[in-house]
Amino acid sequence: MADLRDKLETLNTYIGFREPPIDVVGLANLLGIKVYDAPWPESVSGKIQKDERKGGSSGFAIFVRESDPETRKRFTIAHEIAHYVLHEHLIGDGVFDDAMYRSGLASNVERQANNLAADILMPWSYLTPMINGKTAKDLAETFNVSEQAMQVRLGIFA
Ligand SMILES: [Zn+2]
C-alpha cells in the first residue's frame, strides 16, 4: 500500500508536467489502477474495487459507466482516483458511487473525493492564469469538463 504522501506526490508531479485537459486514465495507470467501462444504468456512475484479475499494480480497478458523456466519465474517474488516494483504507470490498456520487461512505468523505477530483481536472495552477476574459463554457472546453463542473469550480452558481 502506497502511503498518502507518495500518492499525492505522484499525482502532483503528473499534473505539473502536463497541459489541460488532464489525462485521467493516464493518471490512474501511473498510480497502478486500471480503468474499465461498465454497462450500468443511469443510476450508477462508477466504482473502485480491489480486483486481483483486473486490477493494476496497486491491486485496484476503476469501472465507469460507459454510456455517460465523456466529461462525466472523466469526473467519475477523477472521483474514484481520489477515493484511492485519500480513502484506500475505507474502500473495503469496493465503493460504488451512484449518479450523485453517494456511495454509503460519509458525505464528508464524498465531498473530499469531489474536491480532489476538481483539483485533478481543473488545477488552479493552469486555471487561474486563463480565467480573465473567458467564459465558464470556454474554460470547460479547455479542461474537457462539463460547464457545470467549471461553474462550481469558479464559484458561479447558475
Ligand atoms: Zn465516491
Tab-separated table of N, CA and C and ligand atoms in Angstrom:
chain	number	residue	atom	x	y	z
A	1	MET	N	0.846	-1.200	0.000
A	1	MET	CA	0.000	0.000	0.000
A	1	MET	C	0.878	1.246	0.000
A	2	ALA	N	0.738	2.065	-1.015
A	2	ALA	CA	1.488	3.326	-1.049
A	2	ALA	C	0.869	4.280	-0.026
A	3	ASP	N	1.701	5.083	0.631
A	3	ASP	CA	1.082	5.975	1.615
A	3	ASP	C	0.601	7.257	0.934
A	4	LEU	N	-0.160	8.026	1.713
A	4	LEU	CA	-0.826	9.210	1.177
A	4	LEU	C	0.168	10.182	0.547
A	5	ARG	N	1.315	10.355	1.234
A	5	ARG	CA	2.292	11.318	0.715
A	5	ARG	C	2.814	10.900	-0.658
A	6	ASP	N	3.134	9.597	-0.798
A	6	ASP	CA	3.617	9.102	-2.093
A	6	ASP	C	2.564	9.290	-3.180
A	7	LYS	N	1.329	8.989	-2.829
A	7	LYS	CA	0.256	9.115	-3.823
A	7	LYS	C	0.074	10.563	-4.264
A	8	LEU	N	0.075	11.472	-3.280
A	8	LEU	CA	-0.111	12.889	-3.626
A	8	LEU	C	1.068	13.408	-4.434
A	9	GLU	N	2.261	12.914	-4.124
A	9	GLU	CA	3.431	13.345	-4.876
A	9	GLU	C	3.341	12.869	-6.329
A	10	THR	N	2.937	11.620	-6.520
A	10	THR	CA	2.745	11.092	-7.876
A	10	THR	C	1.715	11.933	-8.624
A	11	LEU	N	0.619	12.206	-7.936
A	11	LEU	CA	-0.471	12.967	-8.553
A	11	LEU	C	-0.009	14.377	-8.939
A	12	ASN	N	0.642	15.052	-8.007
A	12	ASN	CA	1.053	16.440	-8.273
A	12	ASN	C	2.132	16.514	-9.347
A	13	THR	N	3.030	15.537	-9.361
A	13	THR	CA	4.070	15.521	-10.391
A	13	THR	C	3.437	15.306	-11.758
A	14	TYR	N	2.509	14.372	-11.816
A	14	TYR	CA	1.827	14.079	-13.080
A	14	TYR	C	1.141	15.333	-13.624
A	15	ILE	N	0.384	15.989	-12.751
A	15	ILE	CA	-0.361	17.175	-13.179
A	15	ILE	C	0.592	18.304	-13.566
A	16	GLY	N	1.672	18.439	-12.797
A	16	GLY	CA	2.598	19.540	-13.010
A	16	GLY	C	3.312	19.518	-14.345
A	17	PHE	N	3.428	18.330	-14.942
A	17	PHE	CA	4.146	18.220	-16.213
A	17	PHE	C	3.223	18.128	-17.410
A	18	ARG	N	1.956	18.436	-17.195
A	18	ARG	CA	1.018	18.332	-18.309
A	18	ARG	C	0.261	19.623	-18.552
A	19	GLU	N	-0.410	19.644	-19.700
A	19	GLU	CA	-1.280	20.764	-20.036
A	19	GLU	C	-2.716	20.260	-19.945
A	20	PRO	N	-3.664	21.127	-19.644
A	20	PRO	CA	-5.046	20.683	-19.705
A	20	PRO	C	-5.452	20.384	-21.168
A	21	PRO	N	-6.356	19.439	-21.415
A	21	PRO	CA	-7.069	18.651	-20.409
A	21	PRO	C	-6.199	17.539	-19.816
A	22	ILE	N	-6.299	17.347	-18.515
A	22	ILE	CA	-5.546	16.303	-17.814
A	22	ILE	C	-6.072	14.926	-18.230
A	23	ASP	N	-5.142	14.041	-18.572
A	23	ASP	CA	-5.493	12.670	-18.963
A	23	ASP	C	-5.685	11.838	-17.694
A	24	VAL	N	-6.945	11.645	-17.310
A	24	VAL	CA	-7.212	10.980	-16.026
A	24	VAL	C	-6.960	9.472	-16.079
A	25	VAL	N	-7.126	8.878	-17.257
A	25	VAL	CA	-6.819	7.443	-17.377
A	25	VAL	C	-5.309	7.246	-17.230
A	26	GLY	N	-4.534	8.139	-17.830
A	26	GLY	CA	-3.076	8.094	-17.689
A	26	GLY	C	-2.657	8.233	-16.229
A	27	LEU	N	-3.317	9.115	-15.514
A	27	LEU	CA	-3.016	9.297	-14.089
A	27	LEU	C	-3.354	8.030	-13.308
A	28	ALA	N	-4.521	7.457	-13.585
A	28	ALA	CA	-4.913	6.207	-12.909
A	28	ALA	C	-3.860	5.129	-13.161
A	29	ASN	N	-3.454	4.996	-14.419
A	29	ASN	CA	-2.470	3.968	-14.762
A	29	ASN	C	-1.152	4.192	-14.024
A	30	LEU	N	-0.738	5.451	-13.928
A	30	LEU	CA	0.506	5.757	-13.229
A	30	LEU	C	0.414	5.377	-11.748
A	31	LEU	N	-0.779	5.499	-11.183
A	31	LEU	CA	-0.992	5.117	-9.778
A	31	LEU	C	-1.185	3.604	-9.622
A	32	GLY	N	-1.130	2.881	-10.744
A	32	GLY	CA	-1.269	1.428	-10.674
A	32	GLY	C	-2.713	0.960	-10.680
A	33	ILE	N	-3.585	1.773	-11.276
A	33	ILE	CA	-5.018	1.439	-11.323
A	33	ILE	C	-5.425	1.295	-12.785
A	34	LYS	N	-6.133	0.224	-13.104
A	34	LYS	CA	-6.674	0.071	-14.451
A	34	LYS	C	-8.111	0.582	-14.493
A	35	VAL	N	-8.501	1.078	-15.663
A	35	VAL	CA	-9.825	1.695	-15.829
A	35	VAL	C	-10.608	0.942	-16.892
A	36	TYR	N	-11.853	0.612	-16.567
A	36	TYR	CA	-12.713	-0.139	-17.485
A	36	TYR	C	-14.069	0.544	-17.618
A	37	ASP	N	-14.676	0.371	-18.794
A	37	ASP	CA	-16.073	0.757	-18.992
A	37	ASP	C	-16.978	-0.338	-18.433
A	38	ALA	N	-18.141	0.058	-17.961
A	38	ALA	CA	-19.103	-0.923	-17.455
A	38	ALA	C	-20.501	-0.563	-17.958
A	39	PRO	N	-21.310	-1.574	-18.288
A	39	PRO	CA	-22.636	-1.348	-18.886
A	39	PRO	C	-23.703	-1.103	-17.821
A	40	TRP	N	-23.617	0.017	-17.131
A	40	TRP	CA	-24.500	0.263	-16.000
A	40	TRP	C	-25.682	1.145	-16.365
A	41	PRO	N	-26.759	1.080	-15.540
A	41	PRO	CA	-27.880	2.006	-15.712
A	41	PRO	C	-27.482	3.414	-15.274
A	42	GLU	N	-28.358	4.363	-15.589
A	42	GLU	CA	-28.068	5.773	-15.330
A	42	GLU	C	-27.862	6.075	-13.847
A	43	SER	N	-28.370	5.217	-12.982
A	43	SER	CA	-28.316	5.462	-11.537
A	43	SER	C	-26.924	5.217	-10.940
A	44	VAL	N	-26.017	4.638	-11.727
A	44	VAL	CA	-24.679	4.326	-11.215
A	44	VAL	C	-23.640	5.058	-12.052
A	45	SER	N	-22.649	5.670	-11.381
A	45	SER	CA	-21.605	6.394	-12.115
A	45	SER	C	-20.290	5.632	-12.176
A	46	GLY	N	-19.864	5.107	-11.037
A	46	GLY	CA	-18.536	4.500	-11.027
A	46	GLY	C	-18.298	3.642	-9.811
A	47	LYS	N	-17.195	2.904	-9.890
A	47	LYS	CA	-16.840	2.023	-8.787
A	47	LYS	C	-15.325	1.887	-8.742
A	48	ILE	N	-14.792	1.774	-7.533
A	48	ILE	CA	-13.401	1.367	-7.392
A	48	ILE	C	-13.379	0.149	-6.488
A	49	GLN	N	-12.627	-0.848	-6.877
A	49	GLN	CA	-12.554	-2.062	-6.059
A	49	GLN	C	-11.192	-2.706	-6.197
A	50	LYS	N	-10.850	-3.482	-5.168
A	50	LYS	CA	-9.687	-4.354	-5.264
A	50	LYS	C	-10.073	-5.483	-6.190
A	51	ASP	N	-9.222	-5.795	-7.149
A	51	ASP	CA	-9.605	-6.795	-8.144
A	51	ASP	C	-8.340	-7.520	-8.595
A	52	GLU	N	-8.183	-8.753	-8.133
A	52	GLU	CA	-6.942	-9.489	-8.412
A	52	GLU	C	-6.731	-9.708	-9.894
A	53	ARG	N	-7.821	-9.891	-10.626
A	53	ARG	CA	-7.706	-10.210	-12.041
A	53	ARG	C	-7.576	-8.943	-12.890
A	54	LYS	N	-8.406	-7.947	-12.579
A	54	LYS	CA	-8.474	-6.759	-13.435
A	54	LYS	C	-7.683	-5.572	-12.887
A	55	GLY	N	-7.247	-5.647	-11.626
A	55	GLY	CA	-6.556	-4.514	-11.025
A	55	GLY	C	-5.164	-4.306	-11.604
A	56	GLY	N	-4.666	-3.082	-11.472
A	56	GLY	CA	-3.295	-2.782	-11.865
A	56	GLY	C	-2.344	-3.120	-10.734
A	57	SER	N	-1.126	-2.522	-10.762
A	57	SER	CA	-0.103	-2.882	-9.771
A	57	SER	C	-0.510	-2.488	-8.349
A	58	SER	N	-1.419	-1.541	-8.191
A	58	SER	CA	-1.921	-1.187	-6.853
A	58	SER	C	-2.912	-2.225	-6.351
A	59	GLY	N	-3.405	-3.071	-7.266
A	59	GLY	CA	-4.445	-4.031	-6.918
A	59	GLY	C	-5.846	-3.527	-7.191
A	60	PHE	N	-5.961	-2.247	-7.605
A	60	PHE	CA	-7.285	-1.654	-7.774
A	60	PHE	C	-7.669	-1.473	-9.243
A	61	ALA	N	-8.989	-1.551	-9.465
A	61	ALA	CA	-9.566	-1.252	-10.770
A	61	ALA	C	-10.713	-0.266	-10.582
A	62	ILE	N	-10.849	0.632	-11.555
A	62	ILE	CA	-11.959	1.588	-11.584
A	62	ILE	C	-12.868	1.196	-12.732
A	63	PHE	N	-14.164	1.228	-12.463
A	63	PHE	CA	-15.158	0.974	-13.502
A	63	PHE	C	-16.007	2.232	-13.642
A	64	VAL	N	-16.306	2.583	-14.894
A	64	VAL	CA	-17.047	3.822	-15.140
A	64	VAL	C	-18.181	3.520	-16.123
A	65	ARG	N	-19.321	4.188	-15.898
A	65	ARG	CA	-20.495	3.914	-16.734
A	65	ARG	C	-20.206	4.323	-18.183
A	66	GLU	N	-20.222	3.324	-19.069
A	66	GLU	CA	-19.698	3.555	-20.421
A	66	GLU	C	-20.525	4.537	-21.230
A	67	SER	N	-21.844	4.610	-20.975
A	67	SER	CA	-22.658	5.495	-21.825
A	67	SER	C	-22.787	6.912	-21.266
A	68	ASP	N	-22.106	7.242	-20.178
A	68	ASP	CA	-22.095	8.631	-19.720
A	68	ASP	C	-21.301	9.485	-20.717
A	69	PRO	N	-21.623	10.803	-20.774
A	69	PRO	CA	-20.823	11.703	-21.617
A	69	PRO	C	-19.359	11.701	-21.161
A	70	GLU	N	-18.458	12.001	-22.097
A	70	GLU	CA	-17.027	11.932	-21.789
A	70	GLU	C	-16.649	12.799	-20.584
A	71	THR	N	-17.217	14.001	-20.506
A	71	THR	CA	-16.843	14.888	-19.390
A	71	THR	C	-17.253	14.267	-18.061
A	72	ARG	N	-18.415	13.615	-18.056
A	72	ARG	CA	-18.869	12.979	-16.811
A	72	ARG	C	-17.983	11.771	-16.466
A	73	LYS	N	-17.635	10.996	-17.492
A	73	LYS	CA	-16.749	9.848	-17.238
A	73	LYS	C	-15.416	10.317	-16.663
A	74	ARG	N	-14.906	11.417	-17.190
A	74	ARG	CA	-13.639	11.956	-16.685
A	74	ARG	C	-13.765	12.365	-15.217
A	75	PHE	N	-14.924	12.984	-14.880
A	75	PHE	CA	-15.115	13.379	-13.477
A	75	PHE	C	-15.211	12.137	-12.596
A	76	THR	N	-15.948	11.142	-13.070
A	76	THR	CA	-16.103	9.899	-12.289
A	76	THR	C	-14.740	9.252	-12.045
A	77	ILE	N	-13.921	9.161	-13.094
A	77	ILE	CA	-12.597	8.536	-12.936
A	77	ILE	C	-11.760	9.333	-11.927
A	78	ALA	N	-11.795	10.663	-12.029
A	78	ALA	CA	-11.047	11.501	-11.087
A	78	ALA	C	-11.566	11.294	-9.661
A	79	HIS	N	-12.885	11.159	-9.521
A	79	HIS	CA	-13.501	10.941	-8.202
A	79	HIS	C	-13.044	9.593	-7.611
A	80	GLU	N	-13.010	8.571	-8.445
A	80	GLU	CA	-12.588	7.252	-7.946
A	80	GLU	C	-11.085	7.252	-7.640
A	81	ILE	N	-10.292	7.946	-8.453
A	81	ILE	CA	-8.858	8.113	-8.136
A	81	ILE	C	-8.725	8.771	-6.759
A	82	ALA	N	-9.555	9.789	-6.508
A	82	ALA	CA	-9.500	10.494	-5.221
A	82	ALA	C	-9.809	9.540	-4.067
A	83	HIS	N	-10.768	8.643	-4.253
A	83	HIS	CA	-11.036	7.650	-3.199
A	83	HIS	C	-9.787	6.797	-2.955
A	84	TYR	N	-9.102	6.410	-4.030
A	84	TYR	CA	-7.886	5.606	-3.854
A	84	TYR	C	-6.817	6.400	-3.100
A	85	VAL	N	-6.614	7.650	-3.499
A	85	VAL	CA	-5.549	8.454	-2.891
A	85	VAL	C	-5.854	8.749	-1.418
A	86	LEU	N	-7.086	9.164	-1.155
A	86	LEU	CA	-7.436	9.650	0.187
A	86	LEU	C	-8.031	8.575	1.097
A	87	HIS	N	-8.718	7.608	0.512
A	87	HIS	CA	-9.591	6.728	1.315
A	87	HIS	C	-9.327	5.250	1.081
A	88	GLU	N	-8.100	4.889	0.705
A	88	GLU	CA	-7.840	3.477	0.413
A	88	GLU	C	-8.271	2.588	1.583
A	89	HIS	N	-8.058	3.081	2.797
A	89	HIS	CA	-8.402	2.300	3.998
A	89	HIS	C	-9.909	2.113	4.165
A	90	LEU	N	-10.701	2.916	3.452
A	90	LEU	CA	-12.165	2.822	3.585
A	90	LEU	C	-12.802	2.028	2.452
A	91	ILE	N	-12.016	1.667	1.437
A	91	ILE	CA	-12.611	1.080	0.230
A	91	ILE	C	-13.155	-0.326	0.494
A	92	GLY	N	-12.497	-1.087	1.349
A	92	GLY	CA	-13.002	-2.425	1.658
A	92	GLY	C	-13.163	-3.267	0.406
A	93	ASP	N	-14.328	-3.845	0.245
A	93	ASP	CA	-14.591	-4.690	-0.928
A	93	ASP	C	-14.852	-3.877	-2.182
A	94	GLY	N	-15.039	-2.583	-2.016
A	94	GLY	CA	-15.315	-1.745	-3.176
A	94	GLY	C	-16.251	-0.622	-2.792
A	95	VAL	N	-16.150	0.504	-3.540
A	95	VAL	CA	-17.023	1.655	-3.326
A	95	VAL	C	-17.789	1.869	-4.610
A	96	PHE	N	-19.096	1.849	-4.522
A	96	PHE	CA	-19.997	2.010	-5.661
A	96	PHE	C	-20.607	3.396	-5.568
A	97	ASP	N	-20.333	4.279	-6.511
A	97	ASP	CA	-20.896	5.632	-6.465
A	97	ASP	C	-22.116	5.726	-7.355
A	98	ASP	N	-23.210	6.237	-6.797
A	98	ASP	CA	-24.413	6.437	-7.606
A	98	ASP	C	-24.278	7.712	-8.446
A	99	ALA	N	-25.383	8.096	-9.097
A	99	ALA	CA	-25.332	9.230	-10.018
A	99	ALA	C	-24.988	10.539	-9.318
A	100	MET	N	-25.224	10.610	-7.989
A	100	MET	CA	-24.917	11.826	-7.227
A	100	MET	C	-23.586	11.684	-6.478
A	101	TYR	N	-22.807	10.664	-6.826
A	101	TYR	CA	-21.563	10.369	-6.114
A	101	TYR	C	-21.830	10.159	-4.623
A	102	ARG	N	-22.903	9.391	-4.335
A	102	ARG	CA	-23.128	8.904	-2.983
A	102	ARG	C	-22.855	7.409	-3.012
A	103	SER	N	-22.210	6.907	-1.967
A	103	SER	CA	-21.740	5.524	-2.023
A	103	SER	C	-22.023	4.727	-0.773
A	104	GLY	N	-22.491	5.373	0.275
A	104	GLY	CA	-22.540	4.685	1.561
A	104	GLY	C	-21.400	5.143	2.464
A	105	LEU	N	-20.359	5.739	1.873
A	105	LEU	CA	-19.342	6.403	2.696
A	105	LEU	C	-19.945	7.715	3.214
A	106	ALA	N	-19.363	8.269	4.271
A	106	ALA	CA	-19.888	9.504	4.858
A	106	ALA	C	-19.881	10.634	3.828
A	107	SER	N	-20.815	11.580	3.981
A	107	SER	CA	-20.929	12.649	2.989
A	107	SER	C	-19.677	13.522	2.958
A	108	ASN	N	-18.991	13.687	4.093
A	108	ASN	CA	-17.760	14.491	4.044
A	108	ASN	C	-16.657	13.760	3.270
A	109	VAL	N	-16.684	12.434	3.303
A	109	VAL	CA	-15.724	11.641	2.532
A	109	VAL	C	-16.009	11.822	1.033
A	110	GLU	N	-17.279	11.817	0.667
A	110	GLU	CA	-17.621	12.057	-0.744
A	110	GLU	C	-17.254	13.479	-1.162
A	111	ARG	N	-17.431	14.430	-0.243
A	111	ARG	CA	-17.072	15.818	-0.561
A	111	ARG	C	-15.567	15.929	-0.787
A	112	GLN	N	-14.787	15.241	0.040
A	112	GLN	CA	-13.328	15.250	-0.159
A	112	GLN	C	-12.965	14.689	-1.533
A	113	ALA	N	-13.655	13.603	-1.921
A	113	ALA	CA	-13.368	12.996	-3.226
A	113	ALA	C	-13.743	13.954	-4.356
A	114	ASN	N	-14.878	14.649	-4.215
A	114	ASN	CA	-15.265	15.615	-5.251
A	114	ASN	C	-14.279	16.778	-5.317
A	115	ASN	N	-13.803	17.215	-4.158
A	115	ASN	CA	-12.851	18.333	-4.154
A	115	ASN	C	-11.528	17.941	-4.805
A	116	LEU	N	-11.037	16.753	-4.483
A	116	LEU	CA	-9.768	16.329	-5.096
A	116	LEU	C	-9.974	16.059	-6.594
A	117	ALA	N	-11.149	15.540	-6.962
A	117	ALA	CA	-11.434	15.342	-8.391
A	117	ALA	C	-11.361	16.675	-9.134
A	118	ALA	N	-11.905	17.722	-8.535
A	118	ALA	CA	-11.842	19.055	-9.161
A	118	ALA	C	-10.396	19.544	-9.246
A	119	ASP	N	-9.613	19.256	-8.212
A	119	ASP	CA	-8.190	19.654	-8.234
A	119	ASP	C	-7.421	18.914	-9.329
A	120	ILE	N	-7.813	17.667	-9.586
A	120	ILE	CA	-7.154	16.881	-10.635
A	120	ILE	C	-7.535	17.410	-12.016
A	121	LEU	N	-8.816	17.652	-12.216
A	121	LEU	CA	-9.303	18.021	-13.554
A	121	LEU	C	-9.098	19.496	-13.878
A	122	MET	N	-9.156	20.340	-12.843
A	122	MET	CA	-9.098	21.796	-13.065
A	122	MET	C	-8.100	22.414	-12.099
A	123	PRO	N	-6.810	22.048	-12.246
A	123	PRO	CA	-5.813	22.565	-11.290
A	123	PRO	C	-5.767	24.103	-11.355
A	124	TRP	N	-5.754	24.743	-10.188
A	124	TRP	CA	-5.690	26.212	-10.161
A	124	TRP	C	-4.437	26.727	-10.864
A	125	SER	N	-3.357	25.955	-10.815
A	125	SER	CA	-2.107	26.413	-11.440
A	125	SER	C	-2.286	26.673	-12.933
A	126	TYR	N	-3.190	25.935	-13.581
A	126	TYR	CA	-3.480	26.173	-15.001
A	126	TYR	C	-4.680	27.088	-15.177
A	127	LEU	N	-5.657	26.932	-14.276
A	127	LEU	CA	-6.926	27.637	-14.444
A	127	LEU	C	-6.794	29.140	-14.174
A	128	THR	N	-6.136	29.481	-13.076
A	128	THR	CA	-6.079	30.887	-12.659
A	128	THR	C	-5.555	31.812	-13.773
A	129	PRO	N	-4.446	31.466	-14.442
A	129	PRO	CA	-3.949	32.387	-15.474
A	129	PRO	C	-4.852	32.488	-16.702
A	130	MET	N	-5.818	31.580	-16.828
A	130	MET	CA	-6.680	31.568	-18.016
A	130	MET	C	-8.021	32.246	-17.790
A	131	ILE	N	-8.369	32.524	-16.532
A	131	ILE	CA	-9.744	32.938	-16.223
A	131	ILE	C	-10.126	34.249	-16.905
A	132	ASN	N	-9.205	35.211	-16.910
A	132	ASN	CA	-9.522	36.551	-17.369
A	132	ASN	C	-10.073	36.557	-18.794
A	133	GLY	N	-11.294	37.080	-18.958
A	133	GLY	CA	-11.887	37.239	-20.288
A	133	GLY	C	-12.523	35.985	-20.848
A	134	LYS	N	-12.454	34.886	-20.125
A	134	LYS	CA	-13.035	33.638	-20.634
A	134	LYS	C	-14.344	33.321	-19.916
A	135	THR	N	-15.244	32.666	-20.639
A	135	THR	CA	-16.482	32.203	-20.008
A	135	THR	C	-16.237	30.811	-19.406
A	136	ALA	N	-17.164	30.408	-18.531
A	136	ALA	CA	-17.078	29.060	-17.963
A	136	ALA	C	-17.130	28.027	-19.085
A	137	LYS	N	-17.902	28.331	-20.140
A	137	LYS	CA	-18.024	27.393	-21.260
A	137	LYS	C	-16.676	27.225	-21.978
A	138	ASP	N	-15.994	28.358	-22.243
A	138	ASP	CA	-14.654	28.290	-22.873
A	138	ASP	C	-13.714	27.431	-22.029
A	139	LEU	N	-13.698	27.739	-20.740
A	139	LEU	CA	-12.764	27.048	-19.845
A	139	LEU	C	-13.121	25.570	-19.723
A	140	ALA	N	-14.433	25.274	-19.712
A	140	ALA	CA	-14.867	23.871	-19.641
A	140	ALA	C	-14.327	23.101	-20.840
A	141	GLU	N	-14.352	23.738	-22.019
A	141	GLU	CA	-13.830	23.064	-23.220
A	141	GLU	C	-12.332	22.828	-23.100
A	142	THR	N	-11.606	23.817	-22.621
A	142	THR	CA	-10.155	23.683	-22.491
A	142	THR	C	-9.778	22.539	-21.550
A	143	PHE	N	-10.523	22.410	-20.458
A	143	PHE	CA	-10.194	21.387	-19.446
A	143	PHE	C	-10.951	20.078	-19.670
A	144	ASN	N	-11.807	20.056	-20.693
A	144	ASN	CA	-12.641	18.877	-21.004
A	144	ASN	C	-13.417	18.410	-19.773
A	145	VAL	N	-14.140	19.369	-19.193
A	145	VAL	CA	-15.057	19.079	-18.082
A	145	VAL	C	-16.419	19.644	-18.474
A	146	SER	N	-17.452	19.295	-17.724
A	146	SER	CA	-18.768	19.857	-18.014
A	146	SER	C	-18.774	21.337	-17.632
A	147	GLU	N	-19.662	22.097	-18.299
A	147	GLU	CA	-19.767	23.517	-17.971
A	147	GLU	C	-20.186	23.675	-16.507
A	148	GLN	N	-21.036	22.757	-16.057
A	148	GLN	CA	-21.498	22.816	-14.666
A	148	GLN	C	-20.333	22.621	-13.686
A	149	ALA	N	-19.472	21.653	-13.983
A	149	ALA	CA	-18.322	21.412	-13.102
A	149	ALA	C	-17.428	22.654	-13.052
A	150	MET	N	-17.262	23.310	-14.209
A	150	MET	CA	-16.427	24.515	-14.243
A	150	MET	C	-17.095	25.655	-13.476
A	151	GLN	N	-18.420	25.765	-13.591
A	151	GLN	CA	-19.135	26.813	-12.844
A	151	GLN	C	-18.954	26.618	-11.340
A	152	VAL	N	-19.031	25.366	-10.904
A	152	VAL	CA	-18.852	25.082	-9.481
A	152	VAL	C	-17.429	25.468	-9.074
A	153	ARG	N	-16.453	25.104	-9.930
A	153	ARG	CA	-15.053	25.412	-9.628
A	153	ARG	C	-14.833	26.916	-9.504
A	154	LEU	N	-15.498	27.672	-10.377
A	154	LEU	CA	-15.299	29.114	-10.405
A	154	LEU	C	-16.179	29.835	-9.389
A	155	GLY	N	-17.037	29.077	-8.709
A	155	GLY	CA	-17.928	29.696	-7.742
A	155	GLY	C	-19.110	30.424	-8.366
A	156	ILE	N	-19.445	30.045	-9.606
A	156	ILE	CA	-20.600	30.622	-10.299
A	156	ILE	C	-21.746	29.618	-10.151
A	157	PHE	N	-22.834	30.057	-9.591
A	157	PHE	CA	-23.965	29.140	-9.448
A	157	PHE	C	-25.130	29.679	-10.245
A	158	ALA	N	-25.431	28.993	-11.330
A	158	ALA	CA	-26.481	29.466	-12.249
A	158	ALA	C	-27.851	29.324	-11.577
B	1	ZN	ZN	-17.491	8.482	-4.078
